[in-house]
Amino acid sequence: IVLAPRSLSHEHSAYIFEHLLGDEDYSVIFHDDDLMEPTFHAALRKVLDENIDVIAASCNARILLGQDLTNRRTMGAWSGTIEIGSPAEMLTAYMDFRSVGPPPLCGYLHRTEILKQLSFSPVNGGKYSDVAALTQLSAKGKIVWLSKAHIQYRIHNGQHSHKVSTRDYRILVNYLLNNE
């Protein structure tokens, strides 16, 4: 478990990649206000251990509204697994209105060597740089999403995702047009 200095804002991911990611086989970027359920590590690691061509695995999340755990799921109610095999498939899930939405970034367990190759720079999408990074991830190999919830994702008033930024959407779209 590694923590970036609190004084960093958008630069925290770059700091972690450069200074704190070690030589472990797998790594996860997990938000400090969300919760990992006891099944998270074993369930996602099993996917990666059993499938050498899968570079990351993620899962559904139960929604926490502040401190209250709800029955809602971030990816909706469905069963089974989904394989993402290209940036187009990743973007469809993130930008389409469907019953199975994408899992939150904090739910991804990555092969560390692949995670180190991603860029979460705001230059690639402003506050939506996580979507740009996940398209980079999906270009490097298969990703598996599990329908079972293995994390609790907190929604609260302080999240910057509640504020839509036309400027940052434009930065993301320009990045995607230039790179994908």
PDB file of N, CA and C in Angstrom, residues 60 75-82 99-100 145-149:
ATOM      1  N   ASN A  60     -18.039  -4.784 -10.651  1.00  0.00           N
ATOM      2  CA  ASN A  60     -19.140  -3.938 -10.264  1.00  0.00           C
ATOM      3  C   ASN A  60     -18.858  -3.375  -8.871  1.00  0.00           C
ATOM      4  N   MET A  75     -22.562  -0.585 -12.184  1.00  0.00           N
ATOM      5  CA  MET A  75     -22.682  -1.179 -13.516  1.00  0.00           C
ATOM      6  C   MET A  75     -24.052  -1.806 -13.734  1.00  0.00           C
ATOM      7  N   GLY A  76     -24.993  -1.520 -12.863  1.00  0.00           N
ATOM      8  CA  GLY A  76     -26.333  -2.060 -13.006  1.00  0.00           C
ATOM      9  C   GLY A  76     -26.424  -3.523 -12.593  1.00  0.00           C
ATOM     10  N   ALA A  77     -27.594  -4.084 -12.755  1.00  0.00           N
ATOM     11  CA  ALA A  77     -27.849  -5.475 -12.382  1.00  0.00           C
ATOM     12  C   ALA A  77     -27.755  -6.344 -13.632  1.00  0.00           C
ATOM     13  N   TRP A  78     -26.734  -7.115 -13.739  1.00  0.00           N
ATOM     14  CA  TRP A  78     -26.534  -8.042 -14.851  1.00  0.00           C
ATOM     15  C   TRP A  78     -25.721  -9.195 -14.314  1.00  0.00           C
ATOM     16  N   SER A  79     -25.468 -10.200 -15.119  1.00  0.00           N
ATOM     17  CA  SER A  79     -24.704 -11.339 -14.623  1.00  0.00           C
ATOM     18  C   SER A  79     -23.618 -11.708 -15.624  1.00  0.00           C
ATOM     19  N   GLY A  80     -22.616 -12.403 -15.130  1.00  0.00           N
ATOM     20  CA  GLY A  80     -21.553 -12.879 -16.001  1.00  0.00           C
ATOM     21  C   GLY A  80     -20.369 -11.949 -16.079  1.00  0.00           C
ATOM     22  N   THR A  81     -19.701 -11.972 -17.220  1.00  0.00           N
ATOM     23  CA  THR A  81     -18.527 -11.138 -17.455  1.00  0.00           C
ATOM     24  C   THR A  81     -18.646 -10.456 -18.811  1.00  0.00           C
ATOM     25  N   ILE A  82     -17.902  -9.384 -18.960  1.00  0.00           N
ATOM     26  CA  ILE A  82     -17.786  -8.688 -20.238  1.00  0.00           C
ATOM     27  C   ILE A  82     -16.308  -8.599 -20.555  1.00  0.00           C
ATOM     28  N   SER A  99     -27.598  -0.215 -20.021  1.00  0.00           N
ATOM     29  CA  SER A  99     -27.897  -0.769 -18.703  1.00  0.00           C
ATOM     30  C   SER A  99     -26.631  -1.217 -17.977  1.00  0.00           C
ATOM     31  N   VAL A 100     -25.585  -1.583 -18.720  1.00  0.00           N
ATOM     32  CA  VAL A 100     -24.318  -1.961 -18.097  1.00  0.00           C
ATOM     33  C   VAL A 100     -23.325  -0.828 -18.317  1.00  0.00           C
ATOM     34  N   TRP A 145     -14.535  -7.457 -17.156  1.00  0.00           N
ATOM     35  CA  TRP A 145     -15.380  -6.848 -16.135  1.00  0.00           C
ATOM     36  C   TRP A 145     -16.269  -7.922 -15.536  1.00  0.00           C
ATOM     37  N   LEU A 146     -16.299  -7.983 -14.214  1.00  0.00           N
ATOM     38  CA  LEU A 146     -17.142  -8.934 -13.493  1.00  0.00           C
ATOM     39  C   LEU A 146     -18.425  -8.252 -13.025  1.00  0.00           C
ATOM     40  N   SER A 147     -19.545  -8.965 -13.108  1.00  0.00           N
ATOM     41  CA  SER A 147     -20.824  -8.387 -12.685  1.00  0.00           C
ATOM     42  C   SER A 147     -20.966  -8.324 -11.170  1.00  0.00           C
ATOM     43  N   LYS A 148     -20.263  -9.191 -10.468  1.00  0.00           N
ATOM     44  CA  LYS A 148     -20.372  -9.221  -9.000  1.00  0.00           C
ATOM     45  C   LYS A 148     -19.638  -8.012  -8.410  1.00  0.00           C
ATOM     46  N   ALA A 149     -20.252  -7.408  -7.420  1.00  0.00           N
ATOM     47  CA  ALA A 149     -19.650  -6.247  -6.758  1.00  0.00           C
ATOM     48  C   ALA A 149     -18.610  -6.697  -5.737  1.00  0.00           C
TER      49      ALA A 149
END
